[in-house]
Structures are given as C-alpha cells and as structure tokens.
C-alpha cells in the first residue's frame, strides 16, 4: 500500500471513531493544503507526504 493510501485510510478510521462537523473538516483540509503549499519549495513532488 502506498503512503498516500495509508494516510487516507488513517483519516477515514479517525473520522469513524469520532465524527466531526463539516466546519471542522474544512478547517483541517485547509490546514493540510497550507502545509502542502509550504513544502512546494522542496524538489520532490511528494515532499509533503515524505516529510518527517
């Protein structure tokens, strides 16, 4: 299983354990997208996934 798939599966498991509101989910998605954008200076196209 690829690392991205593991991340998605982990997110699904967490949401099944403790549901969140749409607003909370949007906040999390916005945060993750901001982190990805902040890693855009890295040469690897998947640096946001591989970043420790």
mmCIF file of N, CA, C and O in Angstrom:
data_model
loop_
_atom_site.group_PDB
_atom_site.id
_atom_site.type_symbol
_atom_site.label_atom_id
_atom_site.label_comp_id
_atom_site.label_asym_id
_atom_site.label_seq_id
_atom_site.Cartn_x
_atom_site.Cartn_y
_atom_site.Cartn_z
ATOM 1 N N UNK A 1 0.848 -1.178 0.000
ATOM 2 C CA UNK A 1 0.000 0.000 0.000
ATOM 3 C C UNK A 1 0.897 1.246 0.000
ATOM 4 O O UNK A 1 1.852 1.334 0.742
ATOM 5 N N UNK A 2 0.538 2.191 -0.830
ATOM 6 C CA UNK A 2 1.317 3.425 -0.935
ATOM 7 C C UNK A 2 1.083 4.303 0.297
ATOM 8 O O UNK A 2 0.069 4.193 0.981
ATOM 9 N N UNK A 3 2.030 5.167 0.550
ATOM 10 C CA UNK A 3 1.959 6.041 1.720
ATOM 11 C C UNK A 3 0.707 6.925 1.697
ATOM 12 O O UNK A 3 0.080 7.163 2.730
ATOM 13 N N UNK A 4 0.342 7.400 0.511
ATOM 14 C CA UNK A 4 -0.848 8.250 0.397
ATOM 15 C C UNK A 4 -2.099 7.480 0.802
ATOM 16 O O UNK A 4 -2.974 8.010 1.485
ATOM 17 N N UNK A 5 -2.170 6.222 0.378
ATOM 18 C CA UNK A 5 -3.326 5.398 0.729
ATOM 19 C C UNK A 5 -3.399 5.178 2.237
ATOM 20 O O UNK A 5 -4.490 5.208 2.815
ATOM 21 N N UNK A 6 -2.257 4.983 2.856
ATOM 22 C CA UNK A 6 -2.233 4.808 4.308
ATOM 23 C C UNK A 6 -2.748 6.063 5.001
ATOM 24 O O UNK A 6 -3.512 5.982 5.967
ATOM 25 N N UNK A 7 -2.337 7.232 4.502
ATOM 26 C CA UNK A 7 -2.787 8.495 5.095
ATOM 27 C C UNK A 7 -4.301 8.639 4.992
ATOM 28 O O UNK A 7 -4.964 9.034 5.947
ATOM 29 N N UNK A 8 -4.843 8.322 3.835
ATOM 30 C CA UNK A 8 -6.292 8.425 3.636
ATOM 31 C C UNK A 8 -7.013 7.425 4.530
ATOM 32 O O UNK A 8 -8.012 7.756 5.172
ATOM 33 N N UNK A 9 -6.508 6.202 4.588
ATOM 34 C CA UNK A 9 -7.137 5.190 5.437
ATOM 35 C C UNK A 9 -7.097 5.583 6.907
ATOM 36 O O UNK A 9 -8.061 5.369 7.644
ATOM 37 N N UNK A 10 -5.987 6.170 7.341
ATOM 38 C CA UNK A 10 -5.895 6.643 8.722
ATOM 39 C C UNK A 10 -6.922 7.729 9.001
ATOM 40 O O UNK A 10 -7.554 7.747 10.055
ATOM 41 N N UNK A 11 -7.090 8.633 8.055
ATOM 42 C CA UNK A 11 -8.078 9.697 8.213
ATOM 43 C C UNK A 11 -9.489 9.119 8.305
ATOM 44 O O UNK A 11 -10.287 9.528 9.155
ATOM 45 N N UNK A 12 -9.795 8.169 7.452
ATOM 46 C CA UNK A 12 -11.119 7.532 7.480
ATOM 47 C C UNK A 12 -11.364 6.860 8.823
ATOM 48 O O UNK A 12 -12.440 7.011 9.417
ATOM 49 N N UNK A 13 -10.373 6.138 9.318
ATOM 50 C CA UNK A 13 -10.521 5.474 10.618
ATOM 51 C C UNK A 13 -10.770 6.478 11.729
ATOM 52 O O UNK A 13 -11.640 6.268 12.590
ATOM 53 N N UNK A 14 -10.023 7.573 11.718
ATOM 54 C CA UNK A 14 -10.216 8.595 12.744
ATOM 55 C C UNK A 14 -11.602 9.213 12.684
ATOM 56 O O UNK A 14 -12.232 9.457 13.716
ATOM 57 N N UNK A 15 -12.093 9.461 11.482
ATOM 58 C CA UNK A 15 -13.420 10.064 11.333
ATOM 59 C C UNK A 15 -14.521 9.095 11.743
ATOM 60 O O UNK A 15 -15.586 9.516 12.198
ATOM 61 N N UNK A 16 -14.276 7.815 11.572
ATOM 62 C CA UNK A 16 -15.264 6.826 12.008
ATOM 63 C C UNK A 16 -15.310 6.729 13.530
ATOM 64 O O UNK A 16 -16.362 6.511 14.111
ATOM 65 N N UNK A 17 -14.168 6.927 14.179
ATOM 66 C CA UNK A 17 -14.104 6.871 15.640
ATOM 67 C C UNK A 17 -14.794 8.076 16.271
ATOM 68 O O UNK A 17 -15.512 7.944 17.251
ATOM 69 N N UNK A 18 -14.513 9.239 15.713
ATOM 70 C CA UNK A 18 -15.065 10.472 16.276
ATOM 71 C C UNK A 18 -15.485 11.396 15.142
ATOM 72 O O UNK A 18 -14.662 12.112 14.574
ATOM 73 N N UNK A 19 -16.753 11.366 14.795
ATOM 74 C CA UNK A 19 -17.224 12.230 13.705
ATOM 75 C C UNK A 19 -16.972 13.714 14.014
ATOM 76 O O UNK A 19 -16.953 14.120 15.178
ATOM 77 N N UNK A 20 -16.762 14.487 12.973
ATOM 78 C CA UNK A 20 -16.536 15.922 13.114
ATOM 79 C C UNK A 20 -17.570 16.667 12.277
ATOM 80 O O UNK A 20 -18.187 16.104 11.371
ATOM 81 N N UNK A 21 -17.711 17.939 12.565
ATOM 82 C CA UNK A 21 -18.638 18.754 11.783
ATOM 83 C C UNK A 21 -17.996 19.101 10.443
ATOM 84 O O UNK A 21 -16.775 18.984 10.268
ATOM 85 N N UNK A 22 -18.811 19.545 9.518
ATOM 86 C CA UNK A 22 -18.287 19.973 8.220
ATOM 87 C C UNK A 22 -17.292 21.116 8.390
ATOM 88 O O UNK A 22 -16.273 21.169 7.713
ATOM 89 N N UNK A 23 -17.598 22.018 9.290
ATOM 90 C CA UNK A 23 -16.712 23.159 9.536
ATOM 91 C C UNK A 23 -15.338 22.686 10.021
ATOM 92 O O UNK A 23 -14.304 23.156 9.532
ATOM 93 N N UNK A 24 -15.334 21.755 10.964
ATOM 94 C CA UNK A 24 -14.067 21.227 11.474
ATOM 95 C C UNK A 24 -13.276 20.528 10.368
ATOM 96 O O UNK A 24 -12.063 20.697 10.258
ATOM 97 N N UNK A 25 -13.967 19.772 9.544
ATOM 98 C CA UNK A 25 -13.308 19.066 8.447
ATOM 99 C C UNK A 25 -12.702 20.062 7.454
ATOM 100 O O UNK A 25 -11.567 19.897 7.012
ATOM 101 N N UNK A 26 -13.418 21.119 7.157
ATOM 102 C CA UNK A 26 -12.895 22.153 6.255
ATOM 103 C C UNK A 26 -11.655 22.823 6.848
ATOM 104 O O UNK A 26 -10.693 23.111 6.123
ATOM 105 N N UNK A 27 -11.668 23.071 8.140
ATOM 106 C CA UNK A 27 -10.501 23.668 8.786
ATOM 107 C C UNK A 27 -9.279 22.761 8.663
ATOM 108 O O UNK A 27 -8.173 23.226 8.375
ATOM 109 N N UNK A 28 -9.498 21.475 8.859
ATOM 110 C CA UNK A 28 -8.390 20.518 8.763
ATOM 111 C C UNK A 28 -7.864 20.449 7.336
ATOM 112 O O UNK A 28 -6.652 20.480 7.096
ATOM 113 N N UNK A 29 -8.770 20.380 6.375
ATOM 114 C CA UNK A 29 -8.358 20.311 4.964
ATOM 115 C C UNK A 29 -7.586 21.566 4.580
ATOM 116 O O UNK A 29 -6.542 21.490 3.925
ATOM 117 N N UNK A 30 -8.078 22.720 4.996
ATOM 118 C CA UNK A 30 -7.368 23.973 4.710
ATOM 119 C C UNK A 30 -5.972 23.963 5.311
ATOM 120 O O UNK A 30 -5.007 24.410 4.687
ATOM 121 N N UNK A 31 -5.865 23.456 6.528
ATOM 122 C CA UNK A 31 -4.566 23.383 7.193
ATOM 123 C C UNK A 31 -3.609 22.469 6.431
ATOM 124 O O UNK A 31 -2.453 22.822 6.187
ATOM 125 N N UNK A 32 -4.090 21.306 6.038
ATOM 126 C CA UNK A 32 -3.257 20.352 5.303
ATOM 127 C C UNK A 32 -2.815 20.942 3.969
ATOM 128 O O UNK A 32 -1.648 20.832 3.577
ATOM 129 N N UNK A 33 -3.721 21.601 3.261
ATOM 130 C CA UNK A 33 -3.362 22.216 1.986
ATOM 131 C C UNK A 33 -2.321 23.320 2.171
ATOM 132 O O UNK A 33 -1.429 23.483 1.346
ATOM 133 N N UNK A 34 -2.424 24.050 3.251
ATOM 134 C CA UNK A 34 -1.430 25.088 3.534
ATOM 135 C C UNK A 34 -0.057 24.466 3.793
ATOM 136 O O UNK A 34 0.965 24.969 3.320
ATOM 137 N N UNK A 35 -0.033 23.367 4.521
ATOM 138 C CA UNK A 35 1.234 22.675 4.781
ATOM 139 C C UNK A 35 1.835 22.177 3.466
ATOM 140 O O UNK A 35 3.035 22.314 3.228
ATOM 141 N N UNK A 36 0.996 21.603 2.617
ATOM 142 C CA UNK A 36 1.483 21.118 1.321
ATOM 143 C C UNK A 36 2.057 22.276 0.519
ATOM 144 O O UNK A 36 3.140 22.168 -0.060
ATOM 145 N N UNK A 37 1.355 23.385 0.493
ATOM 146 C CA UNK A 37 1.830 24.559 -0.246
ATOM 147 C C UNK A 37 3.154 25.064 0.320
ATOM 148 O O UNK A 37 4.040 25.468 -0.426
ATOM 149 N N UNK A 38 3.301 25.012 1.632
ATOM 150 C CA UNK A 38 4.546 25.464 2.258
ATOM 151 C C UNK A 38 5.717 24.542 1.942
ATOM 152 O O UNK A 38 6.868 24.933 2.099
ATOM 153 N N UNK A 39 5.450 23.339 1.507
ATOM 154 C CA UNK A 39 6.515 22.393 1.153
ATOM 155 C C UNK A 39 6.823 22.438 -0.345
ATOM 156 O O UNK A 39 7.640 21.688 -0.831
ATOM 157 N N UNK A 40 6.189 23.323 -1.076
ATOM 158 C CA UNK A 40 6.352 23.363 -2.529
ATOM 159 C C UNK A 40 7.770 23.729 -2.961
ATOM 160 O O UNK A 40 8.155 23.464 -4.089
ATOM 161 N N UNK A 41 8.546 24.318 -2.081
ATOM 162 C CA UNK A 41 9.925 24.669 -2.413
ATOM 163 C C UNK A 41 10.819 23.442 -2.489
ATOM 164 O O UNK A 41 11.901 23.492 -3.047
ATOM 165 N N UNK A 42 10.351 22.321 -1.933
ATOM 166 C CA UNK A 42 11.151 21.100 -1.974
ATOM 167 C C UNK A 42 11.113 20.514 -3.379
ATOM 168 O O UNK A 42 10.116 20.631 -4.072
ATOM 169 N N UNK A 43 12.192 19.888 -3.775
ATOM 170 C CA UNK A 43 12.306 19.382 -5.141
ATOM 171 C C UNK A 43 11.403 18.185 -5.420
ATOM 172 O O UNK A 43 10.892 18.031 -6.520
ATOM 173 N N UNK A 44 11.218 17.327 -4.441
ATOM 174 C CA UNK A 44 10.412 16.128 -4.619
ATOM 175 C C UNK A 44 8.933 16.505 -4.738
ATOM 176 O O UNK A 44 8.407 17.265 -3.924
ATOM 177 N N UNK A 45 8.237 15.962 -5.745
ATOM 178 C CA UNK A 45 6.827 16.294 -5.938
ATOM 179 C C UNK A 45 5.946 15.777 -4.806
ATOM 180 O O UNK A 45 4.827 16.235 -4.641
ATOM 181 N N UNK A 46 6.456 14.798 -4.059
ATOM 182 C CA UNK A 46 5.681 14.268 -2.947
ATOM 183 C C UNK A 46 6.351 14.559 -1.607
ATOM 184 O O UNK A 46 6.212 13.825 -0.649
ATOM 185 N N UNK A 47 7.052 15.654 -1.546
ATOM 186 C CA UNK A 47 7.753 16.015 -0.314
ATOM 187 C C UNK A 47 6.792 16.154 0.846
ATOM 188 O O UNK A 47 7.121 15.821 1.980
ATOM 189 N N UNK A 48 5.586 16.620 0.591
ATOM 190 C CA UNK A 48 4.601 16.779 1.658
ATOM 191 C C UNK A 48 4.211 15.429 2.255
ATOM 192 O O UNK A 48 3.839 15.350 3.416
ATOM 193 N N UNK A 49 4.297 14.367 1.496
ATOM 194 C CA UNK A 49 3.967 13.029 2.005
ATOM 195 C C UNK A 49 5.169 12.433 2.721
ATOM 196 O O UNK A 49 5.028 11.793 3.761
ATOM 197 N N UNK A 50 6.334 12.651 2.192
ATOM 198 C CA UNK A 50 7.547 12.037 2.720
ATOM 199 C C UNK A 50 8.201 12.841 3.830
ATOM 200 O O UNK A 50 9.131 12.378 4.458
ATOM 201 N N UNK A 51 7.732 14.054 4.057
ATOM 202 C CA UNK A 51 8.339 14.917 5.071
ATOM 203 C C UNK A 51 8.153 14.301 6.452
ATOM 204 O O UNK A 51 7.055 13.866 6.790
ATOM 205 N N UNK A 52 9.202 14.244 7.233
ATOM 206 C CA UNK A 52 9.104 13.575 8.557
ATOM 207 C C UNK A 52 8.159 14.247 9.506
ATOM 208 O O UNK A 52 7.823 15.304 9.531
#
